[in-house]
């Protein structure tokens, strides 16, 4: 294989390649499911960092997640 494109999968599951190379089972609950209103792109379009707000623990209690929630209620 010469090239693999993962896109959003890596936002929601950044350890995917490491797990695959190590022979670890894939954590299906972490794979991007393109949630309604795509938080990753909605955040980016509104000046917030792109990331997987619903699945990444980093964003769970962050100020950025709170800002995104406010932005989404206005749309």
mmCIF file of N, CA and C in Angstrom:
data_model
loop_
_atom_site.group_PDB
_atom_site.id
_atom_site.type_symbol
_atom_site.label_atom_id
_atom_site.label_comp_id
_atom_site.label_asym_id
_atom_site.label_seq_id
_atom_site.Cartn_x
_atom_site.Cartn_y
_atom_site.Cartn_z
ATOM 1 N N UNK A 1 0.851 -1.151 0.000
ATOM 2 C CA UNK A 1 0.000 0.000 0.000
ATOM 3 C C UNK A 1 0.908 1.229 0.000
ATOM 4 N N UNK A 2 0.577 2.191 -0.832
ATOM 5 C CA UNK A 2 1.368 3.412 -0.935
ATOM 6 C C UNK A 2 0.807 4.561 -0.107
ATOM 7 N N UNK A 3 -0.498 4.570 0.084
ATOM 8 C CA UNK A 3 -1.111 5.719 0.736
ATOM 9 C C UNK A 3 -2.435 5.317 1.371
ATOM 10 N N UNK A 4 -2.697 5.857 2.532
ATOM 11 C CA UNK A 4 -3.977 5.628 3.209
ATOM 12 C C UNK A 4 -4.486 6.981 3.700
ATOM 13 N N UNK A 5 -5.741 7.284 3.435
ATOM 14 C CA UNK A 5 -6.341 8.517 3.930
ATOM 15 C C UNK A 5 -7.309 8.187 5.059
ATOM 16 N N UNK A 6 -7.121 8.801 6.197
ATOM 17 C CA UNK A 6 -7.980 8.505 7.339
ATOM 18 C C UNK A 6 -8.859 9.682 7.743
ATOM 19 N N UNK A 7 -8.460 10.894 7.472
ATOM 20 C CA UNK A 7 -9.280 12.075 7.744
ATOM 21 C C UNK A 7 -9.807 12.155 9.157
ATOM 22 N N UNK A 8 -11.131 12.239 9.276
ATOM 23 C CA UNK A 8 -11.780 12.426 10.573
ATOM 24 C C UNK A 8 -11.479 11.310 11.557
ATOM 25 N N UNK A 9 -11.217 10.116 11.045
ATOM 26 C CA UNK A 9 -10.931 9.003 11.958
ATOM 27 C C UNK A 9 -9.797 9.338 12.919
ATOM 28 N N UNK A 10 -8.806 10.071 12.429
ATOM 29 C CA UNK A 10 -7.652 10.382 13.262
ATOM 30 C C UNK A 10 -7.991 11.458 14.293
ATOM 31 N N UNK A 11 -8.976 12.303 13.998
ATOM 32 C CA UNK A 11 -9.401 13.286 14.999
ATOM 33 C C UNK A 11 -10.062 12.597 16.184
ATOM 34 N N UNK A 12 -10.901 11.613 15.896
ATOM 35 C CA UNK A 12 -11.619 10.944 16.973
ATOM 36 C C UNK A 12 -10.827 9.802 17.596
ATOM 37 N N UNK A 13 -9.846 9.273 16.880
ATOM 38 C CA UNK A 13 -9.093 8.106 17.350
ATOM 39 C C UNK A 13 -7.637 8.260 16.920
ATOM 40 N N UNK A 14 -6.916 9.201 17.529
ATOM 41 C CA UNK A 14 -5.537 9.473 17.106
ATOM 42 C C UNK A 14 -4.588 8.292 17.285
ATOM 43 N N UNK A 15 -4.939 7.332 18.119
ATOM 44 C CA UNK A 15 -4.071 6.177 18.356
ATOM 45 C C UNK A 15 -4.353 5.027 17.381
ATOM 46 N N UNK A 16 -5.227 5.234 16.403
ATOM 47 C CA UNK A 16 -5.638 4.174 15.487
ATOM 48 C C UNK A 16 -4.445 3.486 14.818
ATOM 49 N N UNK A 17 -3.563 4.247 14.214
ATOM 50 C CA UNK A 17 -2.418 3.635 13.522
ATOM 51 C C UNK A 17 -1.491 2.923 14.487
ATOM 52 N N UNK A 18 -1.256 3.527 15.642
ATOM 53 C CA UNK A 18 -0.400 2.880 16.641
ATOM 54 C C UNK A 18 -0.993 1.537 17.052
ATOM 55 N N UNK A 19 -2.296 1.514 17.318
ATOM 56 C CA UNK A 19 -2.964 0.274 17.704
ATOM 57 C C UNK A 19 -2.866 -0.769 16.592
ATOM 58 N N UNK A 20 -3.094 -0.349 15.347
ATOM 59 C CA UNK A 20 -3.046 -1.283 14.217
ATOM 60 C C UNK A 20 -1.640 -1.870 14.051
ATOM 61 N N UNK A 21 -0.629 -1.037 14.131
ATOM 62 C CA UNK A 21 0.750 -1.506 13.979
ATOM 63 C C UNK A 21 1.127 -2.454 15.105
ATOM 64 N N UNK A 22 0.633 -2.174 16.299
ATOM 65 C CA UNK A 22 0.945 -3.011 17.463
ATOM 66 C C UNK A 22 0.093 -4.284 17.508
ATOM 67 N N UNK A 23 -0.836 -4.429 16.572
ATOM 68 C CA UNK A 23 -1.697 -5.604 16.561
ATOM 69 C C UNK A 23 -2.804 -5.556 17.599
ATOM 70 N N UNK A 24 -3.082 -4.374 18.128
ATOM 71 C CA UNK A 24 -4.148 -4.204 19.121
ATOM 72 C C UNK A 24 -5.504 -4.196 18.425
ATOM 73 N N UNK A 25 -6.554 -4.613 19.111
ATOM 74 C CA UNK A 25 -7.882 -4.548 18.496
ATOM 75 C C UNK A 25 -8.318 -3.098 18.291
ATOM 76 N N UNK A 26 -9.045 -2.855 17.227
ATOM 77 C CA UNK A 26 -9.566 -1.515 16.943
ATOM 78 C C UNK A 26 -10.657 -1.189 17.956
ATOM 79 N N UNK A 27 -10.616 0.010 18.494
ATOM 80 C CA UNK A 27 -11.622 0.469 19.452
ATOM 81 C C UNK A 27 -12.743 1.146 18.658
ATOM 82 N N UNK A 28 -13.706 0.349 18.238
ATOM 83 C CA UNK A 28 -14.768 0.822 17.354
ATOM 84 C C UNK A 28 -15.542 2.005 17.916
ATOM 85 N N UNK A 29 -15.668 2.094 19.221
ATOM 86 C CA UNK A 29 -16.427 3.213 19.806
ATOM 87 C C UNK A 29 -15.738 4.553 19.582
ATOM 88 N N UNK A 30 -14.462 4.536 19.208
ATOM 89 C CA UNK A 30 -13.727 5.780 18.981
ATOM 90 C C UNK A 30 -13.712 6.230 17.522
ATOM 91 N N UNK A 31 -14.195 5.405 16.618
ATOM 92 C CA UNK A 31 -14.155 5.743 15.199
ATOM 93 C C UNK A 31 -15.237 6.779 14.894
ATOM 94 N N UNK A 32 -14.865 7.791 14.121
ATOM 95 C CA UNK A 32 -15.773 8.889 13.776
ATOM 96 C C UNK A 32 -17.066 8.364 13.185
ATOM 97 N N UNK A 33 -18.158 8.913 13.685
ATOM 98 C CA UNK A 33 -19.473 8.554 13.174
ATOM 99 C C UNK A 33 -20.151 9.760 12.520
ATOM 100 N N UNK A 34 -19.372 10.787 12.231
ATOM 101 C CA UNK A 34 -19.881 12.007 11.601
ATOM 102 C C UNK A 34 -21.190 12.434 12.240
ATOM 103 N N UNK A 35 -21.099 12.849 13.475
ATOM 104 C CA UNK A 35 -22.265 13.273 14.232
ATOM 105 C C UNK A 35 -23.010 14.392 13.522
ATOM 106 N N UNK A 36 -24.299 14.455 13.784
ATOM 107 C CA UNK A 36 -25.125 15.511 13.190
ATOM 108 C C UNK A 36 -24.484 16.869 13.470
ATOM 109 N N UNK A 37 -24.429 17.693 12.478
ATOM 110 C CA UNK A 37 -23.818 19.026 12.542
ATOM 111 C C UNK A 37 -22.310 18.954 12.714
ATOM 112 N N UNK A 38 -21.687 17.833 12.445
ATOM 113 C CA UNK A 38 -20.237 17.651 12.473
ATOM 114 C C UNK A 38 -19.509 18.657 13.360
ATOM 115 N N UNK A 39 -19.383 18.355 14.623
ATOM 116 C CA UNK A 39 -18.724 19.250 15.572
ATOM 117 C C UNK A 39 -17.320 19.637 15.125
ATOM 118 N N UNK A 40 -16.598 18.705 14.512
ATOM 119 C CA UNK A 40 -15.214 19.002 14.122
ATOM 120 C C UNK A 40 -15.155 20.138 13.111
ATOM 121 N N UNK A 41 -16.051 20.133 12.120
ATOM 122 C CA UNK A 41 -16.016 21.192 11.124
ATOM 123 C C UNK A 41 -16.779 22.437 11.584
ATOM 124 N N UNK A 42 -17.826 22.266 12.376
ATOM 125 C CA UNK A 42 -18.548 23.425 12.912
ATOM 126 C C UNK A 42 -17.618 24.247 13.794
ATOM 127 N N UNK A 43 -16.827 23.566 14.608
ATOM 128 C CA UNK A 43 -15.867 24.274 15.459
ATOM 129 C C UNK A 43 -14.875 25.057 14.611
ATOM 130 N N UNK A 44 -14.314 24.395 13.626
ATOM 131 C CA UNK A 44 -13.304 25.030 12.785
ATOM 132 C C UNK A 44 -13.872 26.230 12.029
ATOM 133 N N UNK A 45 -15.080 26.101 11.512
ATOM 134 C CA UNK A 45 -15.699 27.218 10.782
ATOM 135 C C UNK A 45 -15.982 28.415 11.682
ATOM 136 N N UNK A 46 -16.014 28.188 12.980
ATOM 137 C CA UNK A 46 -16.307 29.266 13.931
ATOM 138 C C UNK A 46 -15.097 29.685 14.750
ATOM 139 N N UNK A 47 -13.907 29.387 14.241
ATOM 140 C CA UNK A 47 -12.680 29.864 14.873
ATOM 141 C C UNK A 47 -12.179 29.038 16.043
ATOM 142 N N UNK A 48 -12.769 27.869 16.283
ATOM 143 C CA UNK A 48 -12.314 26.983 17.359
ATOM 144 C C UNK A 48 -11.428 25.893 16.760
ATOM 145 N N UNK A 49 -10.614 25.244 17.576
ATOM 146 C CA UNK A 49 -9.781 24.164 17.048
ATOM 147 C C UNK A 49 -10.649 23.007 16.548
ATOM 148 N N UNK A 50 -10.265 22.437 15.417
ATOM 149 C CA UNK A 50 -10.957 21.261 14.914
ATOM 150 C C UNK A 50 -10.553 20.072 15.769
ATOM 151 N N UNK A 51 -11.507 19.249 16.107
ATOM 152 C CA UNK A 51 -11.240 18.073 16.922
ATOM 153 C C UNK A 51 -12.525 17.305 17.109
ATOM 154 N N UNK A 52 -12.455 16.166 17.733
ATOM 155 C CA UNK A 52 -13.654 15.355 17.940
ATOM 156 C C UNK A 52 -14.249 15.692 19.312
ATOM 157 N N UNK A 53 -15.100 16.661 19.335
ATOM 158 C CA UNK A 53 -15.698 17.122 20.590
ATOM 159 C C UNK A 53 -16.554 16.057 21.274
ATOM 160 N N UNK A 54 -17.322 15.219 20.546
ATOM 161 C CA UNK A 54 -18.132 14.218 21.234
ATOM 162 C C UNK A 54 -17.340 13.033 21.793
ATOM 163 N N UNK A 55 -16.211 12.667 21.180
ATOM 164 C CA UNK A 55 -15.519 11.447 21.589
ATOM 165 C C UNK A 55 -14.173 11.649 22.276
ATOM 166 N N UNK A 56 -13.524 12.777 22.065
ATOM 167 C CA UNK A 56 -12.183 13.008 22.622
ATOM 168 C C UNK A 56 -12.292 13.580 24.036
ATOM 169 N N UNK A 57 -11.761 12.875 24.998
ATOM 170 C CA UNK A 57 -11.831 13.324 26.408
ATOM 171 C C UNK A 57 -11.212 14.701 26.616
ATOM 172 N N UNK A 58 -10.263 15.059 25.765
ATOM 173 C CA UNK A 58 -9.601 16.365 25.864
ATOM 174 C C UNK A 58 -10.632 17.504 25.820
ATOM 175 N N UNK A 59 -11.681 17.321 25.037
ATOM 176 C CA UNK A 59 -12.673 18.382 24.862
ATOM 177 C C UNK A 59 -13.847 18.295 25.829
ATOM 178 N N UNK A 60 -14.006 17.162 26.485
ATOM 179 C CA UNK A 60 -15.174 16.916 27.328
ATOM 180 C C UNK A 60 -15.565 18.084 28.227
ATOM 181 N N UNK A 61 -14.626 18.594 28.968
ATOM 182 C CA UNK A 61 -14.934 19.662 29.915
ATOM 183 C C UNK A 61 -14.209 20.965 29.563
ATOM 184 N N UNK A 62 -13.772 21.060 28.322
ATOM 185 C CA UNK A 62 -13.006 22.240 27.939
ATOM 186 C C UNK A 62 -13.900 23.459 27.696
ATOM 187 N N UNK A 63 -13.306 24.590 27.810
ATOM 188 C CA UNK A 63 -13.989 25.851 27.519
ATOM 189 C C UNK A 63 -14.421 25.881 26.055
ATOM 190 N N UNK A 64 -13.611 25.291 25.181
ATOM 191 C CA UNK A 64 -13.914 25.265 23.747
ATOM 192 C C UNK A 64 -15.192 24.471 23.474
ATOM 193 N N UNK A 65 -15.388 23.359 24.185
ATOM 194 C CA UNK A 65 -16.604 22.559 24.014
ATOM 195 C C UNK A 65 -17.833 23.361 24.449
ATOM 196 N N UNK A 66 -17.697 24.127 25.511
ATOM 197 C CA UNK A 66 -18.796 24.970 25.977
ATOM 198 C C UNK A 66 -19.116 26.041 24.931
ATOM 199 N N UNK A 67 -18.084 26.622 24.333
ATOM 200 C CA UNK A 67 -18.291 27.624 23.283
ATOM 201 C C UNK A 67 -18.981 27.004 22.070
ATOM 202 N N UNK A 68 -18.560 25.804 21.702
ATOM 203 C CA UNK A 68 -19.166 25.125 20.556
ATOM 204 C C UNK A 68 -20.643 24.842 20.819
ATOM 205 N N UNK A 69 -20.967 24.446 22.023
ATOM 206 C CA UNK A 69 -22.364 24.157 22.378
ATOM 207 C C UNK A 69 -23.219 25.412 22.195
ATOM 208 N N UNK A 70 -22.695 26.564 22.589
ATOM 209 C CA UNK A 70 -23.419 27.829 22.435
ATOM 210 C C UNK A 70 -23.601 28.150 20.950
ATOM 211 N N UNK A 71 -22.536 27.953 20.178
ATOM 212 C CA UNK A 71 -22.590 28.223 18.723
ATOM 213 C C UNK A 71 -23.661 27.346 18.077
ATOM 214 N N UNK A 72 -23.708 26.084 18.461
ATOM 215 C CA UNK A 72 -24.656 25.166 17.840
ATOM 216 C C UNK A 72 -26.107 25.492 18.199
ATOM 217 N N UNK A 73 -26.345 26.062 19.367
ATOM 218 C CA UNK A 73 -27.726 26.413 19.740
ATOM 219 C C UNK A 73 -28.239 27.597 18.928
ATOM 220 N N UNK A 74 -27.327 28.405 18.389
ATOM 221 C CA UNK A 74 -27.711 29.571 17.598
ATOM 222 C C UNK A 74 -28.043 29.203 16.150
ATOM 223 N N UNK A 75 -27.636 28.015 15.711
ATOM 224 C CA UNK A 75 -27.861 27.619 14.313
ATOM 225 C C UNK A 75 -29.109 26.834 14.154
#
